[in-house]
């Protein structure tokens, strides 16, 4: 279980660093502000990131075109603010920054909540599979007493029942997602 925690921590730290990085001086000098806004919108970033771009580009003596950026960001938000995108964001525990306009926010949130449920069950299933693997590894050791083996076999049976339940829950959520998103 600790291995899974550290794998996720590393992934999230890379995502965090990538989200915090703004633009290089070269990017500022060659900037297509519509495209930059579109990319930020498609990633569900708030308008506050524009201030980071302005700060980064001051070093290159470039003044970002706010109107072009906002037009691009709105275009990108149209791609982001969908039920399927909400599902993906929820599944991977990404924070929703309340960026979707009212006309698309409800459907995005519906997908986000369903994806969050899916992600939680998926995580539980991963942990159960890890536990099964760990116990089965212990069972392969020669130095286990018969009463300990019996106890471990019972644990594996309980975990397999839990695995079956979680797999059914994932299937149920996936069916709901397929029907509604």
XYZ file of N, CA and C in Angstrom:
543
model
N 0.821 -1.193 0.000
C 0.000 0.000 0.000
C 0.863 1.255 0.000
N 1.985 1.204 0.660
C 2.875 2.353 0.706
C 3.409 2.656 -0.683
N 3.662 1.612 -1.471
C 4.162 1.803 -2.829
C 3.161 2.612 -3.651
N 1.882 2.299 -3.551
C 0.849 3.015 -4.290
C 0.791 4.477 -3.866
N 0.931 4.716 -2.574
C 0.912 6.088 -2.065
C 2.034 6.904 -2.693
N 3.230 6.347 -2.705
C 4.379 7.088 -3.223
C 4.289 7.264 -4.730
N 3.739 6.280 -5.435
C 3.569 6.431 -6.880
C 2.631 7.597 -7.175
N 1.520 7.672 -6.463
C 0.580 8.776 -6.659
C 1.190 10.105 -6.239
N 1.940 10.115 -5.150
C 2.563 11.351 -4.674
C 3.524 11.901 -5.716
N 4.279 11.020 -6.357
C 5.219 11.473 -7.385
C 4.471 12.044 -8.574
N 3.421 11.364 -9.031
C 2.630 11.861 -10.159
C 2.030 13.222 -9.835
N 1.436 13.359 -8.658
C 0.809 14.626 -8.299
C 1.837 15.734 -8.139
N 3.036 15.411 -7.670
C 4.049 16.462 -7.535
C 4.471 16.964 -8.909
N 4.575 16.057 -9.899
C 4.893 16.505 -11.250
C 3.768 17.363 -11.817
N 2.532 16.954 -11.578
C 1.400 17.749 -12.052
C 1.372 19.115 -11.384
N 1.690 19.161 -10.101
C 1.692 20.421 -9.369
C 2.757 21.360 -9.930
N 3.944 20.841 -10.159
C 5.020 21.673 -10.692
C 4.650 22.169 -12.086
N 4.072 21.299 -12.898
C 3.685 21.701 -14.241
C 2.605 22.773 -14.199
N 1.678 22.656 -13.257
C 0.597 23.631 -13.149
C 1.113 24.977 -12.661
N 2.168 24.973 -11.848
C 2.701 26.211 -11.302
C 3.600 26.934 -12.287
N 4.215 26.213 -13.207
C 5.118 26.831 -14.154
C 4.322 27.713 -15.102
N 4.865 28.890 -15.411
C 4.206 29.769 -16.359
C 4.962 29.695 -17.676
N 5.464 30.800 -18.159
C 6.099 30.823 -19.472
C 7.557 31.252 -19.379
N 8.365 30.742 -20.304
C 9.748 31.185 -20.400
C 9.792 32.485 -21.201
N 10.922 33.143 -21.177
C 11.077 34.389 -21.950
C 10.895 34.119 -23.440
N 11.438 33.012 -23.918
C 11.295 32.654 -25.331
C 9.826 32.417 -25.686
N 9.103 31.742 -24.792
C 7.669 31.507 -25.043
C 6.908 32.821 -25.072
N 7.273 33.732 -24.204
C 6.611 35.043 -24.186
C 6.836 35.787 -25.493
N 8.056 35.736 -26.012
C 8.397 36.463 -27.235
C 7.698 35.879 -28.451
N 7.397 34.579 -28.413
C 6.761 33.915 -29.555
C 5.291 33.604 -29.300
N 4.730 34.203 -28.275
C 3.413 33.805 -27.781
C 2.283 34.065 -28.766
N 1.424 33.065 -28.865
C 0.121 33.202 -29.505
C -0.859 33.187 -28.332
N -1.347 34.349 -27.922
C -2.116 34.466 -26.681
C -3.446 33.753 -26.752
N -4.028 33.656 -27.936
C -5.252 32.873 -28.079
C -4.963 31.411 -27.754
N -3.872 30.884 -28.310
C -3.513 29.481 -28.099
C -3.157 29.205 -26.639
N -2.426 30.119 -26.023
C -2.068 29.934 -24.608
C -3.342 29.933 -23.757
N -4.247 30.860 -24.027
C -5.517 30.895 -23.303
C -6.336 29.637 -23.537
N -6.328 29.173 -24.789
C -7.064 27.952 -25.128
C -6.515 26.762 -24.339
N -5.204 26.630 -24.269
C -4.596 25.526 -23.514
C -4.924 25.630 -22.027
N -4.847 26.848 -21.477
C -5.173 27.019 -20.056
C -6.636 26.684 -19.792
N -7.527 27.127 -20.663
C -8.951 26.826 -20.499
C -9.233 25.341 -20.607
N -8.584 24.677 -21.559
C -8.791 23.249 -21.761
C -8.291 22.435 -20.573
N -7.424 23.028 -19.746
C -6.936 22.356 -18.541
C -7.705 22.788 -17.294
N -8.717 23.643 -17.481
C -9.551 24.062 -16.350
C -8.868 25.047 -15.419
N -7.920 25.791 -15.942
C -7.206 26.767 -15.106
C -8.034 28.034 -14.940
N -7.849 28.670 -13.805
C -8.552 29.921 -13.538
C -7.883 31.059 -14.301
N -8.588 32.166 -14.367
C -8.053 33.355 -15.028
C -6.841 33.911 -14.286
N -6.666 33.526 -13.037
C -5.529 33.999 -12.241
C -4.193 33.601 -12.857
N -4.153 32.547 -13.654
C -2.893 32.125 -14.278
C -2.393 33.198 -15.235
N -3.308 34.014 -15.746
C -2.897 35.089 -16.651
C -1.929 36.034 -15.945
N -2.157 36.296 -14.659
C -1.247 37.161 -13.900
C 0.159 36.559 -13.857
N 0.244 35.244 -13.736
C 1.548 34.579 -13.755
C 2.219 34.755 -15.119
N 1.424 34.666 -16.177
C 1.968 34.874 -17.524
C 2.490 36.307 -17.669
N 1.719 37.272 -17.174
C 2.140 38.679 -17.245
C 3.468 38.848 -16.513
N 3.556 38.288 -15.332
C 4.783 38.405 -14.526
C 5.964 37.759 -15.244
N 5.761 36.570 -15.801
C 6.835 35.890 -16.525
C 7.284 36.691 -17.740
N 6.339 37.293 -18.421
C 6.653 37.992 -19.666
C 7.227 39.387 -19.437
N 7.071 39.928 -18.238
C 7.692 41.222 -17.937
C 9.195 41.128 -18.105
N 9.784 40.014 -17.748
C 11.226 39.814 -17.865
C 11.678 39.867 -19.325
N 10.773 39.523 -20.239
C 11.089 39.543 -21.669
C 10.579 40.812 -22.336
N 10.077 41.748 -21.531
C 9.500 43.000 -22.054
C 8.363 42.744 -23.035
N 7.543 41.768 -22.706
C 6.379 41.425 -23.531
C 5.127 41.654 -22.701
N 4.163 42.330 -23.306
C 2.878 42.562 -22.639
C 1.863 41.613 -23.270
N 1.358 40.657 -22.506
C 0.380 39.700 -23.042
C -0.906 40.393 -23.499
N -1.500 39.861 -24.550
C -2.758 40.382 -25.091
C -3.908 39.714 -24.333
N -4.445 40.427 -23.358
C -5.475 39.867 -22.483
C -6.728 39.457 -23.258
N -7.146 40.272 -24.210
C -8.373 39.952 -24.966
C -8.204 38.655 -25.750
N -7.069 38.522 -26.436
C -6.805 37.285 -27.179
C -6.739 36.090 -26.218
N -6.078 36.283 -25.088
C -5.949 35.223 -24.101
C -7.331 34.794 -23.602
N -8.173 35.743 -23.228
C -9.504 35.412 -22.700
C -10.365 34.737 -23.756
N -10.276 35.209 -25.012
C -11.037 34.549 -26.084
C -10.590 33.091 -26.235
N -9.279 32.873 -26.212
C -8.761 31.512 -26.308
C -9.137 30.669 -25.104
N -9.059 31.263 -23.925
C -9.411 30.536 -22.708
C -10.873 30.110 -22.736
N -11.751 31.006 -23.172
C -13.173 30.655 -23.275
C -13.383 29.512 -24.262
N -12.639 29.527 -25.348
C -12.711 28.440 -26.320
C -12.251 27.138 -25.674
N -11.155 27.202 -24.926
C -10.642 26.017 -24.226
C -11.594 25.519 -23.153
N -12.241 26.449 -22.455
C -13.202 26.048 -21.415
C -14.375 25.284 -22.014
N -14.739 25.616 -23.244
C -15.826 24.880 -23.901
C -15.449 23.401 -24.059
N -14.165 23.131 -24.251
C -13.697 21.733 -24.332
C -13.603 21.102 -22.949
N -13.218 21.900 -21.957
C -13.041 21.390 -20.606
C -14.370 21.137 -19.896
N -15.307 22.016 -20.064
C -16.556 22.004 -19.285
C -17.588 21.054 -19.874
N -17.202 19.792 -19.999
C -18.095 18.753 -20.506
C -18.244 17.671 -19.441
N -19.291 16.883 -19.517
C -19.449 15.799 -18.539
C -18.282 14.804 -18.563
N -17.789 14.469 -19.753
C -16.692 13.511 -19.852
C -15.407 14.072 -19.240
N -15.124 15.335 -19.491
C -13.957 15.972 -18.889
C -14.113 16.038 -17.369
N -15.335 16.313 -16.912
C -15.604 16.307 -15.474
C -15.352 14.930 -14.875
N -15.779 13.886 -15.596
C -15.555 12.521 -15.135
C -14.059 12.249 -14.973
N -13.277 12.635 -15.975
C -11.825 12.413 -15.917
C -11.203 13.187 -14.762
N -11.611 14.441 -14.598
C -11.059 15.258 -13.505
C -11.417 14.658 -12.147
N -12.641 14.215 -11.984
C -13.057 13.592 -10.731
C -12.353 12.279 -10.486
N -12.200 11.491 -11.535
C -11.550 10.182 -11.410
C -10.130 10.318 -10.876
N -9.422 11.333 -11.338
C -8.026 11.516 -10.943
C -7.852 12.546 -9.824
N -8.947 12.842 -9.128
C -8.935 13.716 -7.943
C -8.364 15.100 -8.225
N -8.593 15.597 -9.413
C -8.162 16.955 -9.725
C -9.144 17.933 -9.086
N -8.638 19.019 -8.604
C -9.484 20.016 -7.962
C -10.221 20.814 -9.035
N -11.524 20.916 -8.883
C -12.312 21.745 -9.795
C -12.257 23.183 -9.299
N -11.871 24.086 -10.175
C -11.649 25.483 -9.805
C -12.855 26.382 -10.063
N -14.034 25.802 -10.268
C -15.253 26.573 -10.497
C -15.108 27.500 -11.711
N -14.577 26.969 -12.805
C -14.308 27.767 -13.992
C -15.375 27.645 -15.075
N -16.247 26.673 -14.971
C -17.237 26.458 -16.018
C -18.368 27.475 -15.915
N -18.848 27.942 -17.074
C -19.986 28.864 -17.052
C -21.251 28.139 -16.584
N -22.217 28.890 -16.077
C -23.433 28.268 -15.514
C -24.138 27.294 -16.467
N -24.108 27.562 -17.755
C -24.830 26.702 -18.697
C -24.186 25.325 -18.878
N -22.921 25.175 -18.503
C -22.268 23.865 -18.629
C -21.820 23.289 -17.286
N -21.866 24.091 -16.255
C -21.340 23.663 -14.962
C -22.083 22.454 -14.393
N -23.399 22.431 -14.499
C -24.180 21.330 -13.929
C -23.791 19.979 -14.497
N -23.650 19.899 -15.808
C -23.274 18.636 -16.446
C -21.822 18.271 -16.139
N -20.959 19.286 -16.077
C -19.570 19.029 -15.706
C -19.510 18.429 -14.300
N -20.242 19.037 -13.370
C -20.234 18.574 -11.971
C -20.801 17.154 -11.872
N -21.831 16.876 -12.658
C -22.398 15.515 -12.650
C -21.318 14.507 -13.049
N -20.585 14.811 -14.110
C -19.495 13.937 -14.531
C -18.378 13.883 -13.499
N -18.078 15.035 -12.891
C -17.011 15.130 -11.889
C -17.323 14.249 -10.679
N -18.549 14.313 -10.196
C -18.932 13.507 -9.029
C -18.915 12.018 -9.354
N -19.408 11.658 -10.526
C -19.402 10.256 -10.941
C -17.962 9.759 -11.111
N -17.117 10.591 -11.702
C -15.703 10.233 -11.846
C -15.020 10.101 -10.501
N -15.391 10.959 -9.553
C -14.826 10.865 -8.207
C -15.178 9.540 -7.549
N -16.443 9.112 -7.717
C -16.843 7.808 -7.179
C -16.049 6.692 -7.838
N -15.924 6.774 -9.148
C -15.187 5.759 -9.897
C -13.739 5.689 -9.410
N -13.105 6.854 -9.268
C -11.714 6.907 -8.817
C -11.526 6.327 -7.426
N -12.471 6.597 -6.525
C -12.364 6.064 -5.168
C -12.467 4.542 -5.170
N -13.417 4.023 -5.928
C -13.587 2.569 -5.983
C -12.381 1.931 -6.669
N -11.894 2.573 -7.706
C -10.723 2.078 -8.411
C -9.513 2.009 -7.465
N -9.348 3.013 -6.644
C -8.248 3.044 -5.665
C -8.425 1.907 -4.652
N -9.654 1.728 -4.165
C -9.907 0.647 -3.216
C -9.593 -0.714 -3.842
N -9.990 -0.885 -5.097
C -9.727 -2.143 -5.796
C -8.228 -2.378 -5.935
N -7.489 -1.336 -6.254
C -6.033 -1.455 -6.354
C -5.444 -1.908 -5.018
N -5.905 -1.300 -3.932
C -5.396 -1.647 -2.598
C -5.756 -3.084 -2.217
N -6.963 -3.528 -2.545
C -7.368 -4.906 -2.259
C -6.493 -5.880 -3.045
N -6.244 -5.570 -4.311
C -5.374 -6.435 -5.112
C -3.958 -6.490 -4.533
N -3.465 -5.361 -4.054
C -2.149 -5.330 -3.411
C -2.152 -6.220 -2.158
N -3.210 -6.105 -1.361
C -3.305 -6.915 -0.143
C -3.344 -8.410 -0.476
N -4.102 -8.764 -1.496
C -4.165 -10.170 -1.917
C -2.778 -10.653 -2.336
N -2.099 -9.846 -3.140
C -0.750 -10.218 -3.580
C 0.200 -10.384 -2.394
N 0.110 -9.465 -1.431
C 0.988 -9.540 -0.256
C 0.729 -10.818 0.550
N -0.541 -11.118 0.772
C -0.874 -12.313 1.563
C -0.486 -13.581 0.812
N -0.761 -13.617 -0.483
C -0.381 -14.795 -1.261
C 1.137 -14.975 -1.263
N 1.875 -13.874 -1.253
C 3.330 -13.968 -1.133
C 3.737 -14.573 0.197
N 3.040 -14.170 1.250
C 3.320 -14.735 2.580
C 3.003 -16.229 2.624
N 1.941 -16.623 1.941
C 1.545 -18.033 1.939
C 2.570 -18.927 1.241
N 3.336 -18.362 0.337
C 4.344 -19.148 -0.378
C 5.586 -19.419 0.476
N 5.677 -18.768 1.612
C 6.823 -18.980 2.493
C 6.649 -20.299 3.241
N 7.749 -20.989 3.433
C 7.722 -22.308 4.064
C 7.538 -22.258 5.574
N 7.844 -21.163 6.196
C 7.889 -21.116 7.661
C 6.574 -20.649 8.293
N 5.478 -20.874 7.626
C 4.190 -20.451 8.183
C 3.523 -21.656 8.835
N 3.037 -21.436 10.046
C 2.356 -22.502 10.793
C 1.000 -22.777 10.152
N 0.506 -23.988 10.275
C -0.784 -24.355 9.670
C -1.942 -23.453 10.108
N -2.000 -23.081 11.389
C -3.101 -22.224 11.824
C -2.978 -20.815 11.233
N -1.746 -20.350 11.003
C -1.548 -19.051 10.364
C -1.964 -19.121 8.894
N -1.643 -20.236 8.247
C -2.028 -20.404 6.851
C -3.544 -20.360 6.707
N -4.220 -21.060 7.607
C -5.686 -21.081 7.558
C -6.252 -19.674 7.695
N -5.698 -18.910 8.618
C -6.131 -17.530 8.826
C -5.871 -16.678 7.578
N -4.718 -16.865 6.974
C -4.376 -16.092 5.765
C -5.280 -16.473 4.594
N -5.600 -17.764 4.457
C -6.520 -18.186 3.398
C -7.898 -17.550 3.583
N -8.339 -17.459 4.823
C -9.632 -16.807 5.099
C -9.574 -15.325 4.741
N -8.451 -14.687 5.038
C -8.299 -13.271 4.676
C -8.358 -13.097 3.158
N -7.678 -13.990 2.446
C -7.698 -13.920 0.980
C -9.114 -14.108 0.466
N -9.848 -15.040 1.044
C -11.241 -15.259 0.629
C -12.078 -13.996 0.845
N -11.918 -13.370 2.010
C -12.668 -12.132 2.289
C -12.267 -11.021 1.302
N -10.976 -10.933 1.037
C -10.497 -9.903 0.105
C -10.993 -10.168 -1.317
N -11.069 -11.430 -1.702
C -11.595 -11.741 -3.044
C -13.080 -11.393 -3.148
N -13.813 -11.615 -2.061
C -15.218 -11.195 -2.042
C -15.311 -9.676 -2.182
N -14.435 -8.961 -1.473
C -14.413 -7.500 -1.560
C -14.009 -7.058 -2.963
N -13.064 -7.752 -3.550
C -12.636 -7.460 -4.923
C -13.811 -7.622 -5.885
N -14.560 -8.709 -5.747
C -15.731 -8.931 -6.602
C -16.746 -7.810 -6.437
N -16.985 -7.398 -5.189
C -17.938 -6.325 -4.931
C -17.470 -5.020 -5.581
N -16.193 -4.709 -5.435
C -15.653 -3.476 -6.009
C -15.691 -3.508 -7.543
N -15.408 -4.653 -8.124
C -15.487 -4.771 -9.586
C -16.917 -4.565 -10.077
N -17.892 -5.081 -9.325
C -19.300 -4.847 -9.683
C -19.644 -3.361 -9.561
N -19.114 -2.715 -8.529
C -19.379 -1.283 -8.333
C -18.757 -0.454 -9.455
N -17.562 -0.810 -9.877
C -16.939 -0.112 -11.005
C -17.787 -0.303 -12.258
N -18.253 -1.499 -12.478
C -19.106 -1.769 -13.646
C -20.400 -0.964 -13.577
N -20.989 -0.869 -12.386
C -22.221 -0.091 -12.223
C -21.971 1.381 -12.537
N -20.902 1.933 -11.990
C -20.593 3.345 -12.234
C -20.302 3.564 -13.719
N -19.566 2.641 -14.320
C -19.242 2.774 -15.751
C -20.522 2.739 -16.588
N -21.457 1.880 -16.215
C -22.736 1.808 -16.940
C -23.499 3.127 -16.808
N -23.565 3.660 -15.605
C -24.228 4.954 -15.401
C -23.535 6.025 -16.231
N -22.205 6.035 -16.219
C -21.456 7.022 -16.995
C -21.753 6.875 -18.485
N -21.758 5.648 -18.985
C -22.034 5.416 -20.398
C -23.433 5.888 -20.779
N -24.385 5.766 -19.873
C -25.766 6.146 -20.162
C -26.010 7.647 -20.005
N -25.235 8.309 -19.164
C -25.540 9.716 -18.866
C -24.525 10.721 -19.374
N -23.324 10.289 -19.673
C -22.302 11.260 -20.093
C -22.128 11.307 -21.588
